[in-house]
Tab-separated table of N, CA and C in Angstrom:
chain	number	residue	atom	x	y	z
A	1	MET	N	1.914	-97.230	-142.732
A	1	MET	CA	2.844	-98.303	-141.784
A	1	MET	C	3.280	-99.554	-142.994
A	2	SER	N	4.447	-100.223	-143.082
A	2	SER	CA	5.004	-100.938	-143.796
A	2	SER	C	5.012	-102.105	-143.519
A	3	ASN	N	4.525	-102.883	-144.673
A	3	ASN	CA	4.147	-104.184	-144.589
A	3	ASN	C	5.089	-105.380	-144.441
A	4	ARG	N	6.541	-104.869	-144.489
A	4	ARG	CA	7.463	-105.483	-144.271
A	4	ARG	C	7.649	-106.547	-142.873
A	5	TYR	N	6.880	-105.569	-141.810
A	5	TYR	CA	7.292	-106.345	-140.697
A	5	TYR	C	6.301	-107.104	-140.441
A	6	ASP	N	6.309	-108.109	-139.525
A	6	ASP	CA	4.867	-108.657	-139.222
A	6	ASP	C	4.811	-108.111	-137.936
A	7	GLU	N	3.533	-108.743	-137.469
A	7	GLU	CA	3.100	-108.339	-135.836
A	7	GLU	C	3.796	-108.550	-134.712
A	8	TRP	N	5.065	-109.979	-134.784
A	8	TRP	CA	5.675	-109.763	-133.812
A	8	TRP	C	6.947	-109.167	-133.387
A	9	PHE	N	7.391	-109.051	-134.812
A	9	PHE	CA	8.421	-107.397	-134.737
A	9	PHE	C	7.531	-106.122	-134.186
A	10	LYS	N	6.610	-105.813	-134.548
A	10	LYS	CA	6.163	-104.908	-133.934
A	10	LYS	C	5.896	-105.085	-132.257
A	11	LEU	N	5.137	-106.034	-132.137
A	11	LEU	CA	4.915	-106.066	-130.823
A	11	LEU	C	6.363	-106.046	-129.832
A	12	ARG	N	7.422	-106.865	-130.312
A	12	ARG	CA	8.537	-106.785	-129.865
A	12	ARG	C	8.872	-105.199	-129.628
A	13	VAL	N	8.910	-104.456	-130.619
A	13	VAL	CA	9.378	-102.896	-130.831
A	13	VAL	C	8.225	-102.078	-129.545
A	14	VAL	N	7.295	-102.215	-129.644
A	14	VAL	CA	6.218	-101.578	-129.093
A	14	VAL	C	6.605	-101.951	-127.315
A	15	GLN	N	6.826	-103.221	-127.232
A	15	GLN	CA	6.840	-103.884	-126.215
A	15	GLN	C	8.299	-103.116	-125.558
A	16	GLN	N	9.355	-102.918	-125.890
A	16	GLN	CA	10.653	-102.507	-126.069
A	16	GLN	C	10.325	-100.531	-125.324
A	17	CYS	N	9.992	-100.100	-126.081
A	17	CYS	CA	9.058	-98.778	-125.465
A	17	CYS	C	8.248	-98.488	-124.426
A	18	LEU	N	8.062	-99.448	-124.051
A	18	LEU	CA	6.926	-99.449	-122.449
A	18	LEU	C	8.141	-99.437	-121.664
A	19	ARG	N	8.684	-100.493	-122.155
A	19	ARG	CA	9.413	-100.972	-120.672
A	19	ARG	C	10.451	-100.490	-120.404
A	20	GLU	N	11.341	-99.876	-121.146
A	20	GLU	CA	12.126	-99.294	-121.185
A	20	GLU	C	12.310	-97.715	-120.941
A	21	GLU	N	13.531	-97.205	-120.316
A	21	GLU	CA	13.620	-95.664	-120.183
A	21	GLU	C	14.343	-95.424	-121.328
A	22	THR	N	14.518	-96.213	-122.240
A	22	THR	CA	15.190	-95.453	-123.892
A	22	THR	C	14.221	-94.338	-124.683
A	23	SER	N	14.049	-93.491	-125.007
A	23	SER	CA	13.514	-93.344	-125.821
A	23	SER	C	12.818	-93.950	-127.303
A	24	LEU	N	11.467	-93.281	-127.629
A	24	LEU	CA	11.014	-93.595	-128.778
A	24	LEU	C	11.854	-93.967	-129.388
A	25	ARG	N	12.256	-92.239	-129.927
A	25	ARG	CA	13.154	-92.175	-131.235
A	25	ARG	C	14.599	-92.991	-131.402
A	26	GLU	N	15.394	-93.227	-129.990
A	26	GLU	CA	16.140	-94.642	-129.544
A	26	GLU	C	16.046	-95.890	-129.924
A	27	VAL	N	14.512	-96.340	-129.315
A	27	VAL	CA	14.146	-97.352	-130.218
A	27	VAL	C	13.705	-97.950	-131.782
A	28	ALA	N	13.699	-96.616	-132.031
A	28	ALA	CA	13.401	-96.389	-133.698
A	28	ALA	C	14.824	-96.487	-134.233
A	29	ARG	N	15.775	-96.064	-133.793
A	29	ARG	CA	17.153	-95.956	-134.333
A	29	ARG	C	17.614	-97.505	-134.391
A	30	GLN	N	17.618	-97.981	-132.896
A	30	GLN	CA	17.883	-99.128	-132.773
A	30	GLN	C	17.659	-100.469	-133.641
A	31	HIS	N	16.429	-100.106	-134.641
A	31	HIS	CA	15.598	-101.243	-135.179
A	31	HIS	C	15.701	-100.477	-136.294
A	32	CYS	N	16.465	-99.447	-137.285
A	32	CYS	CA	16.343	-98.938	-138.147
A	32	CYS	C	15.221	-98.337	-138.735
A	33	LEU	N	14.249	-98.004	-138.051
A	33	LEU	CA	12.925	-97.841	-138.190
A	33	LEU	C	12.566	-96.044	-138.238
A	34	ASP	N	11.789	-95.546	-138.763
A	34	ASP	CA	11.369	-94.429	-138.715
A	34	ASP	C	10.714	-94.191	-137.140
A	35	ALA	N	11.000	-93.022	-136.783
A	35	ALA	CA	10.291	-92.857	-135.274
A	35	ALA	C	8.086	-92.728	-135.368
A	36	SER	N	8.087	-91.851	-136.283
A	36	SER	CA	6.529	-91.812	-136.572
A	36	SER	C	6.246	-92.902	-136.812
A	37	THR	N	6.533	-94.053	-137.664
A	37	THR	CA	6.022	-95.328	-137.771
A	37	THR	C	6.090	-96.185	-136.479
A	38	VAL	N	7.105	-96.147	-135.712
A	38	VAL	CA	7.000	-96.485	-133.788
A	38	VAL	C	5.642	-96.124	-133.562
A	39	ARG	N	6.035	-94.688	-133.248
A	39	ARG	CA	4.703	-93.929	-132.746
A	39	ARG	C	3.501	-94.701	-133.115
A	40	GLN	N	3.180	-94.881	-134.621
A	40	GLN	CA	1.928	-95.266	-134.745
A	40	GLN	C	1.657	-95.964	-134.515
A	41	TRP	N	2.766	-96.999	-134.247
A	41	TRP	CA	2.381	-98.912	-133.652
A	41	TRP	C	2.123	-98.465	-132.059
A	42	LEU	N	2.724	-97.818	-131.579
A	42	LEU	CA	2.626	-97.574	-130.248
A	42	LEU	C	1.143	-96.895	-130.133
A	43	ASP	N	1.066	-96.382	-130.605
A	43	ASP	CA	-0.674	-95.516	-130.704
A	43	ASP	C	-1.712	-96.473	-130.729
A	44	ASN	N	-1.511	-97.607	-131.793
A	44	ASN	CA	-2.120	-98.840	-132.446
A	44	ASN	C	-2.441	-99.569	-131.405
A	45	TYR	N	-1.230	-99.943	-130.485
A	45	TYR	CA	-1.290	-101.109	-129.911
A	45	TYR	C	-2.170	-100.596	-128.267
A	46	ARG	N	-2.079	-99.172	-127.979
A	46	ARG	CA	-2.440	-98.877	-126.769
A	46	ARG	C	-3.963	-98.608	-126.680
A	47	GLN	N	-4.666	-98.261	-128.276
A	47	GLN	CA	-6.060	-98.328	-128.552
A	47	GLN	C	-6.508	-99.515	-128.941
A	48	HIS	N	-5.771	-100.765	-129.216
A	48	HIS	CA	-6.320	-101.869	-129.835
A	48	HIS	C	-5.529	-103.104	-129.406
A	49	GLY	N	-4.518	-102.900	-128.592
A	49	GLY	CA	-4.037	-103.974	-127.935
A	49	GLY	C	-3.376	-104.822	-129.305
A	50	VAL	N	-2.865	-106.118	-129.394
A	50	VAL	CA	-2.179	-106.769	-130.423
A	50	VAL	C	-2.833	-106.606	-131.460
A	51	THR	N	-4.449	-106.743	-131.951
A	51	THR	CA	-4.674	-106.890	-132.688
A	51	THR	C	-4.532	-105.250	-133.415
A	52	GLY	N	-4.116	-104.128	-132.747
A	52	GLY	CA	-3.707	-103.362	-133.964
A	52	GLY	C	-2.578	-103.195	-134.663
A	53	LEU	N	-1.587	-103.949	-134.266
A	53	LEU	CA	-0.567	-104.287	-134.938
A	53	LEU	C	-0.483	-104.997	-136.074
A	54	ARG	N	-1.657	-105.837	-136.350
A	54	ARG	CA	-1.978	-107.099	-137.443
A	54	ARG	C	-2.314	-105.933	-138.511
A	55	LYS	N	-2.217	-106.845	-139.792
A	55	LYS	CA	-2.156	-106.151	-140.809
A	55	LYS	C	-4.010	-106.402	-141.229
A	56	LYS	N	-4.207	-105.268	-141.520
A	56	LYS	CA	-5.617	-105.657	-142.079
A	56	LYS	C	-6.064	-104.413	-143.546
A	57	TYR	N	-7.030	-105.389	-144.266
A	57	TYR	CA	-7.065	-104.984	-145.380
A	57	TYR	C	-9.115	-104.563	-145.297
A	58	THR	N	-9.000	-103.549	-145.303
A	58	THR	CA	-10.562	-102.999	-145.566
A	58	THR	C	-11.147	-101.959	-146.536
A	59	HIS	N	-12.188	-102.240	-146.970
A	59	HIS	CA	-12.836	-101.455	-147.734
A	59	HIS	C	-13.524	-100.591	-147.213
A	60	ARG	N	-13.501	-99.376	-147.283
A	60	ARG	CA	-14.216	-98.473	-146.290
A	60	ARG	C	-15.565	-97.601	-147.087
A	61	SER	N	-16.543	-97.392	-146.244
A	61	SER	CA	-17.659	-96.756	-147.221
A	61	SER	C	-17.691	-95.027	-147.323
A	62	ALA	N	-18.081	-94.437	-147.942
A	62	ALA	CA	-17.976	-93.061	-147.950
A	62	ALA	C	-18.461	-92.289	-146.701
A	63	ALA	N	-19.607	-93.048	-146.100
A	63	ALA	CA	-19.994	-92.815	-145.177
A	63	ALA	C	-19.348	-92.578	-144.081
A	64	PHE	N	-18.658	-93.868	-143.668
A	64	PHE	CA	-17.422	-94.216	-142.946
A	64	PHE	C	-16.386	-92.843	-143.098
A	65	LYS	N	-15.539	-92.654	-144.235
A	65	LYS	CA	-14.877	-91.799	-144.183
A	65	LYS	C	-15.070	-90.347	-143.955
A	66	LEU	N	-16.398	-90.227	-143.942
A	66	LEU	CA	-16.938	-89.121	-143.677
A	66	LEU	C	-17.228	-88.557	-142.347
A	67	ALA	N	-17.460	-89.969	-141.748
A	67	ALA	CA	-17.639	-89.639	-139.791
A	67	ALA	C	-16.290	-90.040	-139.471
A	68	VAL	N	-15.325	-90.479	-140.003
A	68	VAL	CA	-14.240	-90.353	-139.801
A	68	VAL	C	-13.345	-88.879	-139.558
A	69	LEU	N	-13.808	-88.474	-140.738
A	69	LEU	CA	-13.273	-86.948	-140.738
A	69	LEU	C	-13.928	-85.795	-140.345
A	70	GLU	N	-15.363	-86.033	-139.838
A	70	GLU	CA	-15.931	-85.304	-139.137
A	70	GLU	C	-15.843	-85.393	-137.426
A	71	ARG	N	-15.266	-86.266	-137.290
A	71	ARG	CA	-15.245	-86.792	-135.688
A	71	ARG	C	-13.542	-86.162	-135.391
A	72	MET	N	-12.847	-86.068	-136.625
A	72	MET	CA	-11.428	-85.159	-136.299
A	72	MET	C	-11.653	-83.911	-136.464
A	73	TRP	N	-12.634	-83.576	-136.896
A	73	TRP	CA	-12.621	-81.923	-137.278
A	73	TRP	C	-13.358	-81.638	-135.871
A	74	ARG	N	-14.074	-82.269	-135.561
A	74	ARG	CA	-14.883	-81.468	-134.265
A	74	ARG	C	-14.325	-81.741	-133.004
A	75	ASP	N	-13.124	-83.080	-132.362
A	75	ASP	CA	-12.679	-82.773	-131.683
A	75	ASP	C	-11.126	-82.487	-132.009
A	76	GLY	N	-10.466	-81.721	-132.656
A	76	GLY	CA	-9.520	-81.381	-133.104
A	76	GLY	C	-8.063	-82.452	-132.698
A	77	LEU	N	-8.828	-83.722	-133.582
A	77	LEU	CA	-7.703	-84.547	-133.325
A	77	LEU	C	-6.297	-84.281	-134.734
A	78	SER	N	-5.590	-85.052	-134.298
A	78	SER	CA	-4.126	-84.926	-135.285
A	78	SER	C	-4.751	-86.251	-136.381
A	79	HIS	N	-4.110	-86.408	-137.476
A	79	HIS	CA	-4.404	-87.546	-138.846
A	79	HIS	C	-4.252	-89.301	-137.831
A	80	ARG	N	-2.632	-88.230	-137.177
A	80	ARG	CA	-2.221	-89.586	-136.180
A	80	ARG	C	-3.088	-90.353	-135.182
A	81	GLN	N	-3.937	-88.987	-134.591
A	81	GLN	CA	-4.634	-89.984	-133.333
A	81	GLN	C	-6.134	-90.376	-134.069
A	82	THR	N	-6.374	-89.882	-134.851
A	82	THR	CA	-7.646	-89.935	-135.873
A	82	THR	C	-7.685	-91.861	-136.311
A	83	ALA	N	-6.379	-91.840	-136.535
A	83	ALA	CA	-6.026	-93.316	-137.649
A	83	ALA	C	-5.768	-94.135	-136.156
A	84	ALA	N	-5.294	-93.799	-134.704
A	84	ALA	CA	-5.227	-94.671	-134.048
A	84	ALA	C	-6.901	-95.355	-133.625
A	85	LEU	N	-7.315	-94.079	-133.210
A	85	LEU	CA	-8.562	-94.118	-132.810
A	85	LEU	C	-9.661	-95.108	-133.891
A	86	PHE	N	-9.637	-95.009	-135.013
A	86	PHE	CA	-10.681	-95.854	-136.177
A	86	PHE	C	-9.594	-97.116	-136.421
A	87	ASP	N	-8.475	-97.373	-136.007
A	87	ASP	CA	-8.182	-98.526	-136.433
A	87	ASP	C	-7.716	-98.489	-137.901
A	88	ILE	N	-7.187	-96.850	-138.663
A	88	ILE	CA	-6.807	-97.130	-140.074
A	88	ILE	C	-5.470	-96.823	-140.261
A	89	ARG	N	-5.077	-98.344	-140.818
A	89	ARG	CA	-3.431	-99.005	-140.735
A	89	ARG	C	-2.568	-97.707	-141.729
A	90	GLU	N	-3.581	-97.273	-142.791
A	90	GLU	CA	-2.940	-96.908	-143.754
A	90	GLU	C	-2.520	-95.271	-143.771
A	91	ARG	N	-1.230	-95.146	-143.311
A	91	ARG	CA	-0.702	-94.046	-142.714
A	91	ARG	C	-1.236	-92.367	-143.676
A	92	ARG	N	-1.389	-92.372	-144.783
A	92	ARG	CA	-1.935	-91.421	-145.549
A	92	ARG	C	-3.207	-91.457	-145.685
A	93	ALA	N	-4.227	-92.278	-145.418
A	93	ALA	CA	-5.543	-92.346	-145.808
A	93	ALA	C	-6.282	-91.177	-145.326
A	94	ILE	N	-6.118	-90.749	-144.274
A	94	ILE	CA	-7.216	-89.921	-143.958
A	94	ILE	C	-6.806	-88.204	-144.455
A	95	GLY	N	-5.700	-88.432	-144.598
A	95	GLY	CA	-5.013	-87.285	-145.431
A	95	GLY	C	-5.604	-87.088	-146.784
A	96	ARG	N	-5.958	-88.033	-147.577
A	96	ARG	CA	-6.256	-88.355	-148.512
A	96	ARG	C	-7.688	-88.376	-148.769
A	97	TRP	N	-8.542	-88.780	-147.868
A	97	TRP	CA	-10.069	-88.720	-147.944
A	97	TRP	C	-10.312	-86.781	-147.862
A	98	GLU	N	-9.396	-86.244	-146.683
A	98	GLU	CA	-9.644	-84.656	-146.762
A	98	GLU	C	-9.517	-84.141	-147.683
A	99	ARG	N	-8.589	-84.829	-148.202
A	99	ARG	CA	-8.263	-83.765	-149.565
A	99	ARG	C	-9.333	-84.167	-151.101
A	100	GLN	N	-9.590	-85.361	-151.243
A	100	GLN	CA	-10.693	-85.976	-151.771
A	100	GLN	C	-12.429	-84.868	-151.385
């Protein structure tokens, strides 16, 4: 997720997705955003509310990373679903952990 957008902009985009009959892709296009970015914001909002849209800087332990990966593998979750569930905002973190 890009750091260029503050939580209020993200909230407006998410609310537009939730209240309008416009598709997520159309909302993304209207704001010159990638649809996957908007989908991630929407997932984070649904899972964690407004706090899911805030910037978050966290150091995660190896034990936490392993627990996240094990849950993802056990439940057959996608990287995106896992990131939303554990409030992991860095888009490529889970894939990087998996490769490591």
